[in-house]
PDB file of C-alpha atoms and ligand atoms in Angstrom:
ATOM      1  CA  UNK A   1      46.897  17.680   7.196  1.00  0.00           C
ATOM      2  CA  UNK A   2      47.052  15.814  10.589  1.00  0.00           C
ATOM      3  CA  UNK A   3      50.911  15.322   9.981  1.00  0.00           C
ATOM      4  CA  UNK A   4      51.569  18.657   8.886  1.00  0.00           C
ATOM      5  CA  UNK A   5      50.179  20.051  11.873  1.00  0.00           C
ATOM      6  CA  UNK A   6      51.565  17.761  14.027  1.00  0.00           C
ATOM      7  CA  UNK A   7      55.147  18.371  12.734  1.00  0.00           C
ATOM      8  CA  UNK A   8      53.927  21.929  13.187  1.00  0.00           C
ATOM      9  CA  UNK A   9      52.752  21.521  17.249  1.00  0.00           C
ATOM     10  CA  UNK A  10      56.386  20.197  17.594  1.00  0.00           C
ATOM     11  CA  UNK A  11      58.267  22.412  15.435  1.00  0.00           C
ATOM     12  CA  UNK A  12      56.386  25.608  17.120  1.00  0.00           C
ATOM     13  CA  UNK A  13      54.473  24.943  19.676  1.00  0.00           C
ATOM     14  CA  UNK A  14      54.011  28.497  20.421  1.00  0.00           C
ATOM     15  CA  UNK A  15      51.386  28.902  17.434  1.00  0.00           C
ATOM     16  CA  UNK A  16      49.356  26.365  18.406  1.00  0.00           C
ATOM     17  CA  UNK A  17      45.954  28.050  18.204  1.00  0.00           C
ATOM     18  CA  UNK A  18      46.892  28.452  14.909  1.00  0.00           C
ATOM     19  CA  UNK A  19      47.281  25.144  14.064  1.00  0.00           C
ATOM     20  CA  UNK A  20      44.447  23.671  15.914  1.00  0.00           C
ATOM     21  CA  UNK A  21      43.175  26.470  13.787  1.00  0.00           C
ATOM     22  CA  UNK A  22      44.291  25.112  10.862  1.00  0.00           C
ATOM     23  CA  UNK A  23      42.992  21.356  11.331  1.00  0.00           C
ATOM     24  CA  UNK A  24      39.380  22.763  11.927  1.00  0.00           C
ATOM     25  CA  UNK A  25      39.382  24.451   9.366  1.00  0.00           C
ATOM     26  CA  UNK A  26      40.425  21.664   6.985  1.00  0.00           C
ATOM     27  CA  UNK A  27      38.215  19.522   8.810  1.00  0.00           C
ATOM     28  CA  UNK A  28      35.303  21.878   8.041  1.00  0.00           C
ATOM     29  CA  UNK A  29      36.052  22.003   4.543  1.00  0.00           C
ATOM     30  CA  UNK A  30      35.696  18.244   4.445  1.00  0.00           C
ATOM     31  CA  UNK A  31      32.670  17.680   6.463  1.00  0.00           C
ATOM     32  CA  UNK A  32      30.749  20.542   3.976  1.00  0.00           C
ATOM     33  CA  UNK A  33      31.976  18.396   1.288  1.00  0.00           C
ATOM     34  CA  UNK A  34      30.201  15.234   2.375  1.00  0.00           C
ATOM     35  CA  UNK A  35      26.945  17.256   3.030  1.00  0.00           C
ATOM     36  CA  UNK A  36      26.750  18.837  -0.156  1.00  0.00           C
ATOM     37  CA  UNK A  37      25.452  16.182  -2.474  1.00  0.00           C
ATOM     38  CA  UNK A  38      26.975  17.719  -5.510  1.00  0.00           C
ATOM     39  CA  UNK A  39      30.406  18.797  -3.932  1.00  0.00           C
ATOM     40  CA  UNK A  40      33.497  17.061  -5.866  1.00  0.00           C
ATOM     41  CA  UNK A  41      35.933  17.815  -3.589  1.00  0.00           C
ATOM     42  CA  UNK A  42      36.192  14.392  -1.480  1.00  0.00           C
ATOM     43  CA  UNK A  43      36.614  12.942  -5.113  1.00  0.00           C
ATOM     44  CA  UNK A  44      34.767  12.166  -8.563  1.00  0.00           C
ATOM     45  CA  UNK A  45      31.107  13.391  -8.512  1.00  0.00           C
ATOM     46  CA  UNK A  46      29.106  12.225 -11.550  1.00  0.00           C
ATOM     47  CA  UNK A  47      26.299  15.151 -11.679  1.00  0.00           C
ATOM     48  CA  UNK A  48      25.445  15.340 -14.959  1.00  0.00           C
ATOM     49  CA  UNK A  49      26.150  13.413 -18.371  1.00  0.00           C
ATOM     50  CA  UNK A  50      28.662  13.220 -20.766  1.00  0.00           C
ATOM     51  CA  UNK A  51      28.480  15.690 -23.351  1.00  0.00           C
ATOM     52  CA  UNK A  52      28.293  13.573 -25.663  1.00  0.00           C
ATOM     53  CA  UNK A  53      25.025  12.566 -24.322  1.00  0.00           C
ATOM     54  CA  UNK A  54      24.002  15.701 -23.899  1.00  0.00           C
ATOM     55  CA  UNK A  55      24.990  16.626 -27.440  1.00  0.00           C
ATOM     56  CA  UNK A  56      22.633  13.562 -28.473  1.00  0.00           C
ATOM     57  CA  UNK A  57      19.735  15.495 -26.763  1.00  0.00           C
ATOM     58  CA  UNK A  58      20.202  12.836 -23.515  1.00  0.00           C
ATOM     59  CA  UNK A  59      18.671  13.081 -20.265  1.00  0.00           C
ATOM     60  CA  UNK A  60      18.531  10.516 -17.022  1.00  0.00           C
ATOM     61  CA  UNK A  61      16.092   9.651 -15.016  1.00  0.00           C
ATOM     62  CA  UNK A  62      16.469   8.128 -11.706  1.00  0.00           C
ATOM     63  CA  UNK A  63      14.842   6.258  -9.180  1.00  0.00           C
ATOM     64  CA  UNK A  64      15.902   5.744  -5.429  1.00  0.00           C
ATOM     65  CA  UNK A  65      14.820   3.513  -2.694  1.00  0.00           C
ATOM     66  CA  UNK A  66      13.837   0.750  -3.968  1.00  0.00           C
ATOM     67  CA  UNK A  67      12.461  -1.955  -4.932  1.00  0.00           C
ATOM     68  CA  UNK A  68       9.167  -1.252  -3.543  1.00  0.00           C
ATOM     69  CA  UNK A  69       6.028  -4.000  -4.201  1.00  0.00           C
ATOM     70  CA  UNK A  70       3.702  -0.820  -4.620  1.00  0.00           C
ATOM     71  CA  UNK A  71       5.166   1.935  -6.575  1.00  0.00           C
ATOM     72  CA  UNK A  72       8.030   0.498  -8.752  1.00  0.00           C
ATOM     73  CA  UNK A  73       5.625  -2.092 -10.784  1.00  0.00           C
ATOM     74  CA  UNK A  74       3.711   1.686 -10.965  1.00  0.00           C
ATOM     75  CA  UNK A  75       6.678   3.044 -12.204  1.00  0.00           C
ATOM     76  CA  UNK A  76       7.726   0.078 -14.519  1.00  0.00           C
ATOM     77  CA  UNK A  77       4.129   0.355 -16.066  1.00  0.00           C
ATOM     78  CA  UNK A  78       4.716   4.067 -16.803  1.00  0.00           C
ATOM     79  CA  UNK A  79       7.626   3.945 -18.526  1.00  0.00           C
ATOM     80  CA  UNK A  80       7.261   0.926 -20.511  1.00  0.00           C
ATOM     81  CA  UNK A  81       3.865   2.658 -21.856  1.00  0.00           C
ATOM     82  CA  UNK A  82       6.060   5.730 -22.531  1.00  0.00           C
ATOM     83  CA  UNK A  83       8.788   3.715 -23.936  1.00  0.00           C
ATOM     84  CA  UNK A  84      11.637   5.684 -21.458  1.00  0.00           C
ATOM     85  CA  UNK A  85      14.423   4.426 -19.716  1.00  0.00           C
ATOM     86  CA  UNK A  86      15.558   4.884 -16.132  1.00  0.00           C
ATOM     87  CA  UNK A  87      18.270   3.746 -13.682  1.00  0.00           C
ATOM     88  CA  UNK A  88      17.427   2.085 -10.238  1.00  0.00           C
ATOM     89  CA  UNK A  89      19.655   3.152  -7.657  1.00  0.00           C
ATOM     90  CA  UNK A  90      17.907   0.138  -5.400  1.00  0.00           C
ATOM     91  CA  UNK A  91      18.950  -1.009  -1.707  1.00  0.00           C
ATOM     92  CA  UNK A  92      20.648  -4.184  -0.607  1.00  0.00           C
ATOM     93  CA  UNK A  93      18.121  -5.782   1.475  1.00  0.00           C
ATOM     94  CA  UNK A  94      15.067  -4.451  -0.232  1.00  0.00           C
ATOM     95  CA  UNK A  95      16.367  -6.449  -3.812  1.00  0.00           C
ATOM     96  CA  UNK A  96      16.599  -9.574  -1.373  1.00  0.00           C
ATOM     97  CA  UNK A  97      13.293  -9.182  -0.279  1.00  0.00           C
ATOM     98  CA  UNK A  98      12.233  -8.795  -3.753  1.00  0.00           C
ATOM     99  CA  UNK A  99      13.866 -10.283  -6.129  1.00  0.00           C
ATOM    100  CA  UNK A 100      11.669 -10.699  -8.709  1.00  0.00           C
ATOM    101  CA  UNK A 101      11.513  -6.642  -9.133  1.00  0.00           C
ATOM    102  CA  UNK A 102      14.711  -6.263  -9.920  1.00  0.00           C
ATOM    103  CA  UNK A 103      14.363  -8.718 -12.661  1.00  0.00           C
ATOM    104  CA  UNK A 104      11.320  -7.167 -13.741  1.00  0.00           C
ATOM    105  CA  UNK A 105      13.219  -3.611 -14.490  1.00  0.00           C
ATOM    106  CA  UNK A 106      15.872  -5.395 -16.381  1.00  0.00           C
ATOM    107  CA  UNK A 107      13.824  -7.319 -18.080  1.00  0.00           C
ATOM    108  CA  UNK A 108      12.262  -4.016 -19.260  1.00  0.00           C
ATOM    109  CA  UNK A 109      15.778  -2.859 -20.380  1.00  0.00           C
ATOM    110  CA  UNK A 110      16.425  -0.031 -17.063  1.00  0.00           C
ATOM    111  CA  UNK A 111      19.571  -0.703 -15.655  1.00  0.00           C
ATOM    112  CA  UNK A 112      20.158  -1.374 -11.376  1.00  0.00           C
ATOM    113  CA  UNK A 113      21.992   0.026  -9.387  1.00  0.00           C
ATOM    114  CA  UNK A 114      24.043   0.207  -6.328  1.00  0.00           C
ATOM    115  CA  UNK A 115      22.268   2.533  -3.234  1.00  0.00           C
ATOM    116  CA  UNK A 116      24.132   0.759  -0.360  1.00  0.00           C
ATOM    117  CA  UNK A 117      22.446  -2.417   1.506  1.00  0.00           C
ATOM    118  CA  UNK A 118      20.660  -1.080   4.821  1.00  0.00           C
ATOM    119  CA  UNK A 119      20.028   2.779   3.902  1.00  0.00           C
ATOM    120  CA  UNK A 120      20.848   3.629   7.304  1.00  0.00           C
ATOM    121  CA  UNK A 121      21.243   7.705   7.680  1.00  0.00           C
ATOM    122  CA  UNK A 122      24.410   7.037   9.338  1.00  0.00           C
ATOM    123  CA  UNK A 123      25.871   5.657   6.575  1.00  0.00           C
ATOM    124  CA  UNK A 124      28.694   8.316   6.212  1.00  0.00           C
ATOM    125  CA  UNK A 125      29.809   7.846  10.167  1.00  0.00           C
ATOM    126  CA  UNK A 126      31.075   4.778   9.035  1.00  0.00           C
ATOM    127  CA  UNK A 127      34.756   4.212   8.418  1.00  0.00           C
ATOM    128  CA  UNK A 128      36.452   2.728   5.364  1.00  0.00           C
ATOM    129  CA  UNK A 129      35.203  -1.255   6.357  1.00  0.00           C
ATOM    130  CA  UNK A 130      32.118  -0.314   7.339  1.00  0.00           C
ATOM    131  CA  UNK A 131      31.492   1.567   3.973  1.00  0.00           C
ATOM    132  CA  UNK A 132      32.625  -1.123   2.079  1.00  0.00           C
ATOM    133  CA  UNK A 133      30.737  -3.871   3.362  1.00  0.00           C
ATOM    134  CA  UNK A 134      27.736  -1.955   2.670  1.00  0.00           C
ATOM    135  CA  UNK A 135      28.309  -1.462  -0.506  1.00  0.00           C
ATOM    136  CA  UNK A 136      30.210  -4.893  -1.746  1.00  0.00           C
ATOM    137  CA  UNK A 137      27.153  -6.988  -0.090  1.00  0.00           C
ATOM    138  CA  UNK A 138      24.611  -4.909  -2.479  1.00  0.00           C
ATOM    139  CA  UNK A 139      27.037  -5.710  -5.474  1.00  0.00           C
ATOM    140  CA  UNK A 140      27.145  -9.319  -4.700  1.00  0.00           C
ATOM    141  CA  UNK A 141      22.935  -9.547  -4.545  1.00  0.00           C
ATOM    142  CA  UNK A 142      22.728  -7.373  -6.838  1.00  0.00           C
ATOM    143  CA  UNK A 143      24.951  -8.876  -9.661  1.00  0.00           C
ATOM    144  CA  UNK A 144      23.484 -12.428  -9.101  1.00  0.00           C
ATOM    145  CA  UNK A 145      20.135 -11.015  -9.423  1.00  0.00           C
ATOM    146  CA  UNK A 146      20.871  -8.769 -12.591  1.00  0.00           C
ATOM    147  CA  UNK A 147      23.619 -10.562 -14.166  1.00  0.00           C
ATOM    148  CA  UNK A 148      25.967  -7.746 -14.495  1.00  0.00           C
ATOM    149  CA  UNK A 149      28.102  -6.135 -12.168  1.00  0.00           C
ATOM    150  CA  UNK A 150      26.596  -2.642 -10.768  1.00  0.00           C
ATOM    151  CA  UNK A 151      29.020   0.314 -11.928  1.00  0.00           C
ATOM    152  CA  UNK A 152      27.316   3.005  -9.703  1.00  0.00           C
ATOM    153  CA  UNK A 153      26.926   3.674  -6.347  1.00  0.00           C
ATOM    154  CA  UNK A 154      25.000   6.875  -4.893  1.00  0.00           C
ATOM    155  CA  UNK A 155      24.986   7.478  -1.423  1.00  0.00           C
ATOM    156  CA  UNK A 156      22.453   7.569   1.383  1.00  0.00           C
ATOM    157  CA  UNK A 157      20.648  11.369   0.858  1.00  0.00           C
ATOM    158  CA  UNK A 158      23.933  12.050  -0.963  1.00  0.00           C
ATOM    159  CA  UNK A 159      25.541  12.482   2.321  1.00  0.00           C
ATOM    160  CA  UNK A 160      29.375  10.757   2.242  1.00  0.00           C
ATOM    161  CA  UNK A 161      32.674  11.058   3.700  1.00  0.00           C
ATOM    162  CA  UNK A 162      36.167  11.386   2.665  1.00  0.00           C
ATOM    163  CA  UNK A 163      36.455   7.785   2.832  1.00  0.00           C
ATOM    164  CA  UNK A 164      34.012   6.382   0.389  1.00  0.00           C
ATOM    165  CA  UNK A 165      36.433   7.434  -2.687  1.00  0.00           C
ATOM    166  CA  UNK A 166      39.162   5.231  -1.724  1.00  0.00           C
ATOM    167  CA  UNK A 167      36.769   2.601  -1.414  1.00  0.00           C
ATOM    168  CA  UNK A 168      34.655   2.947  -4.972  1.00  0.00           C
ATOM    169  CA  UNK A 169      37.798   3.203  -6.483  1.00  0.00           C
ATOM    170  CA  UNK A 170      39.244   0.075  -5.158  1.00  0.00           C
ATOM    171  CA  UNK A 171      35.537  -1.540  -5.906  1.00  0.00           C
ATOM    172  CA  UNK A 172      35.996  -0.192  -9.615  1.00  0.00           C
ATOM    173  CA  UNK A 173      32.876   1.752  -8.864  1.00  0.00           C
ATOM    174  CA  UNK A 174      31.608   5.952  -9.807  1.00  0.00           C
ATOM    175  CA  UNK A 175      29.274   7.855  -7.674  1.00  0.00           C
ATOM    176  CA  UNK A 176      26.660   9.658  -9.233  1.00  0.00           C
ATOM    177  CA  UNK A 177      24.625  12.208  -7.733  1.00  0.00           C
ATOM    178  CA  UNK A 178      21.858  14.236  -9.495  1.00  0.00           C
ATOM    179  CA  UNK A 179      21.691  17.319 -11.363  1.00  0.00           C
ATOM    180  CA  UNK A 180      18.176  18.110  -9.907  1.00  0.00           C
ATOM    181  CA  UNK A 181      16.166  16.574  -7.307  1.00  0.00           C
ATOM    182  CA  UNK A 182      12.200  16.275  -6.843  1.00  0.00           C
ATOM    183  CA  UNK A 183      11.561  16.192  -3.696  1.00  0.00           C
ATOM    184  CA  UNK A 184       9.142  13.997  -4.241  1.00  0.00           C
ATOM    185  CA  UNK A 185       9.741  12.480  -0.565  1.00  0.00           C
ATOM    186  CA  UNK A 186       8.798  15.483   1.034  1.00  0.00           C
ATOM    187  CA  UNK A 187       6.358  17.562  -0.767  1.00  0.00           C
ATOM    188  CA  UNK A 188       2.677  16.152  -1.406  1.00  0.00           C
ATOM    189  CA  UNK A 189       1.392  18.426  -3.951  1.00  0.00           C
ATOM    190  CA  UNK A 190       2.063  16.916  -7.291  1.00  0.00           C
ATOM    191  CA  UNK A 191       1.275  20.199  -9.160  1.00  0.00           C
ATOM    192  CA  UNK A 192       4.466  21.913  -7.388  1.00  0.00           C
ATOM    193  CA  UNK A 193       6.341  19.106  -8.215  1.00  0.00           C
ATOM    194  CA  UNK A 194       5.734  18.825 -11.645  1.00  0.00           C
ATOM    195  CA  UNK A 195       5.852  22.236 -12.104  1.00  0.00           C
ATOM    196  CA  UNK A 196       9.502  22.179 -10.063  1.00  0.00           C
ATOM    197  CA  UNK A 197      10.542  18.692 -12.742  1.00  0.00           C
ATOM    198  CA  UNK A 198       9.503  20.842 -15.567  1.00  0.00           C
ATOM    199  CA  UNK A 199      12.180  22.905 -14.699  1.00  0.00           C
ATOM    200  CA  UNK A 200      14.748  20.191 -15.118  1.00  0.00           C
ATOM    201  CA  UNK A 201      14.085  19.239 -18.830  1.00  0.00           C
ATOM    202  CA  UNK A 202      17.158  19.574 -20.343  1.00  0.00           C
ATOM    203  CA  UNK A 203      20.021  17.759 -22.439  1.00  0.00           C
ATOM    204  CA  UNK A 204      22.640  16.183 -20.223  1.00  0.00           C
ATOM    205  CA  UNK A 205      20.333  16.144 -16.947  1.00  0.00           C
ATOM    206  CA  UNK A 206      20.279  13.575 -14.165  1.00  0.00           C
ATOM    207  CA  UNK A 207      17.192  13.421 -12.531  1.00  0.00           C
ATOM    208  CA  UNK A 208      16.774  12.547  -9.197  1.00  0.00           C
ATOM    209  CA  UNK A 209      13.371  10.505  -8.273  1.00  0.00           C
ATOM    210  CA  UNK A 210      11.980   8.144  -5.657  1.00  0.00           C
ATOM    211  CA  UNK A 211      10.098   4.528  -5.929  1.00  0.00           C
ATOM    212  CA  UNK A 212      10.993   3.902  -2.271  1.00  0.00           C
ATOM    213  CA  UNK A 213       9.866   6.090   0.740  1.00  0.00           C
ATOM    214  CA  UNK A 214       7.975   8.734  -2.065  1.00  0.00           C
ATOM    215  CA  UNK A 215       5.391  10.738  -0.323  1.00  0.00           C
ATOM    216  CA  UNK A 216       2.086  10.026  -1.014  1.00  0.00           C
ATOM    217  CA  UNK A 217      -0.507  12.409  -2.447  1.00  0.00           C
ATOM    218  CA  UNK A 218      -3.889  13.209  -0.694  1.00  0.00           C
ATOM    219  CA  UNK A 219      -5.744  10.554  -2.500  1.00  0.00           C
ATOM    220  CA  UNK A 220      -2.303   8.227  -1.474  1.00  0.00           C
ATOM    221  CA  UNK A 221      -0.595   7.856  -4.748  1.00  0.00           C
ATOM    222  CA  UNK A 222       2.653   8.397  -4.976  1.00  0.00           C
ATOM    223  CA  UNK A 223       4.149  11.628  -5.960  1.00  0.00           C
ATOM    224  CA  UNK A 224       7.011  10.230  -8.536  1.00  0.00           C
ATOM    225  CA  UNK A 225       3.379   7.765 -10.412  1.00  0.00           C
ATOM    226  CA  UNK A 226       1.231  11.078 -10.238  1.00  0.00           C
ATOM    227  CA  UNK A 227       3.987  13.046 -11.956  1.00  0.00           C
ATOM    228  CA  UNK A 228       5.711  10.529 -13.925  1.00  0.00           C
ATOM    229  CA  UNK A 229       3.241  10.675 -17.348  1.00  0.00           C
ATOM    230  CA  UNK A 230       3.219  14.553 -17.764  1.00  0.00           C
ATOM    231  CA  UNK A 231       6.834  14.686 -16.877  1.00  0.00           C
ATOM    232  CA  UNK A 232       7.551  11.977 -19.366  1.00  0.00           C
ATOM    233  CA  UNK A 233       5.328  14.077 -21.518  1.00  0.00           C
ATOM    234  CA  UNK A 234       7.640  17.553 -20.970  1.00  0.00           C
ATOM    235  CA  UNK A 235      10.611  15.369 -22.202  1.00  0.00           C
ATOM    236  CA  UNK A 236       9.222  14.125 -25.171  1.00  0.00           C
ATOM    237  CA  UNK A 237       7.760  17.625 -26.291  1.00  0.00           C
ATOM    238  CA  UNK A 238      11.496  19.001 -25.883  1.00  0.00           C
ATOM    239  CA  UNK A 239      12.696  16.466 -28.074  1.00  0.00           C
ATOM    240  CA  UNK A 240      14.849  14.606 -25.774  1.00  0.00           C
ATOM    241  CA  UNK A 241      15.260  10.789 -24.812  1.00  0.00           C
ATOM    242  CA  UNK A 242      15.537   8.914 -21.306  1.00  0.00           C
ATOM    243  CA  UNK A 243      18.510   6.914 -21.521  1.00  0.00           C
ATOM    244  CA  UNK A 244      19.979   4.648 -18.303  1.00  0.00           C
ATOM    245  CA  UNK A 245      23.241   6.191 -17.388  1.00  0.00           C
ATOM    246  CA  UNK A 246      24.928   2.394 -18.665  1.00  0.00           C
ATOM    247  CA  UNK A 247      23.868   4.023 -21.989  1.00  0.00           C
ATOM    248  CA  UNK A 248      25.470   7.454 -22.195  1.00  0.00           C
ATOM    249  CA  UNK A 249      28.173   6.357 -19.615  1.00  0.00           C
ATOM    250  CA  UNK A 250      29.683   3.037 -21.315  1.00  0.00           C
TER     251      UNK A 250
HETATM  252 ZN1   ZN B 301      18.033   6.857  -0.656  1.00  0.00          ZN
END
């Protein structure tokens, strides 16, 4: 777009509120991409699972932020005692600080991955280098904790920038976003929430969930542990199964 509208400025010059006209515009269209979590027009967007998953009666549940020495053992209890599955999208330089959590949930058979390695909220200001280091420093902590190489990468709030394609793709990498989102960082009441998770009980469904930065409820549990065993529960009663996304994806 940038050379079209420069050949443009030198071609006719006398339009050239049109043109500037033009490269806002395009420019707009690209920055509402990157703020729209779902959006799949600055690339692939994984949002929800294959059909064939969701054929299978499939659903995914998700869990950002992390590791965190309170919550995810809390969450790792939960599921095991519900015998679910979940993915970790987990950050860089939490997993170094502790290590031992990430082996945990693969131990447990969830599957970890890639959520960038500082979190920083101006992750999409970066350019193509800085993305990349972000993400290839997680991969490399990441894969010698968990043995595998991460597939996945989800971005910081969902937020990303034209750039980041190029760079998963050269990385071998997806990004997967959510189908529906809890909240569960914001909101304290775990009756909304629940009642708002409820709502997302259905074949082919990411879920989007915190064991990092969750809110706390008024007794100072964490939302995503207070909601986890009736929401666990709702899926079970609808006769679907938690699967990591390694499982309906591969
Ligand atoms: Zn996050």
């Amino acid at each position: 777009m940038h050379g079209i509208v420069g050949i443009g400025l030198i071609l006719d010059p006398s339009s050239t509120l049109i043109w500037l006209a033009l490269l806002a515009s395009n420019h707009g269209v690209l920055t509402l991409g990157g703020l729209l979590p779902k959006a799949k027009i600055l690339g692939p967007n994984i949002t929800h699972l294959p059909q064939a998953a969701t054929a299978k009666g499939q659903i995914a549940l998700t869990f950002d932020d992390g590791p965190d020495p309170i919550v995810t053992p809390q969450i790792l209890d939960i599921l095991e005692k519900h015998q679910a599955k979940a993915t970790f999208f987990c950050i860089g330089h939490l997993a170094e600080q502790h290590p031992e959590l990430i082996k945990r949930i693969v131990r447990q058979g969830h599957q970890v991955e890639n959520h960038s390695y500082s979190h920083n909220t101006t992750f999409a200001f970066n350019g193509s280098k800085g993305i990349s280091e972000e993400i290839k420093r997680t991969q490399v902590i990441l894969t010698k904790l968990t043995g595998y190489t991460p597939q996945f990468f989800r971005p910081i709030a969902g937020i990303r920038n034209p750039l980041l394609d190029p760079v998963l793709c050269k990385l071998g990498m997806r990004l997967v976003s959510w189908s529906h989102r809890s909240f569960d960082t914001r909101f304290k009441n775990p009756h909304w929430m629940l009642r708002r998770l409820k709502k997302s009980v259905a074949a082919g469904n990411i879920i989007l969930l915190h064991d990092g930065n969750a809110a706390r409820t008024h007794e100072g549990i964490a939302l995503s542990v207070a909601c986890l065993p009736s929401f666990l529960k709702s899926i079970t009663d609808a006769g679907l199964t938690t699967v990591t996304l390694n499982e309906s994806f591969l």
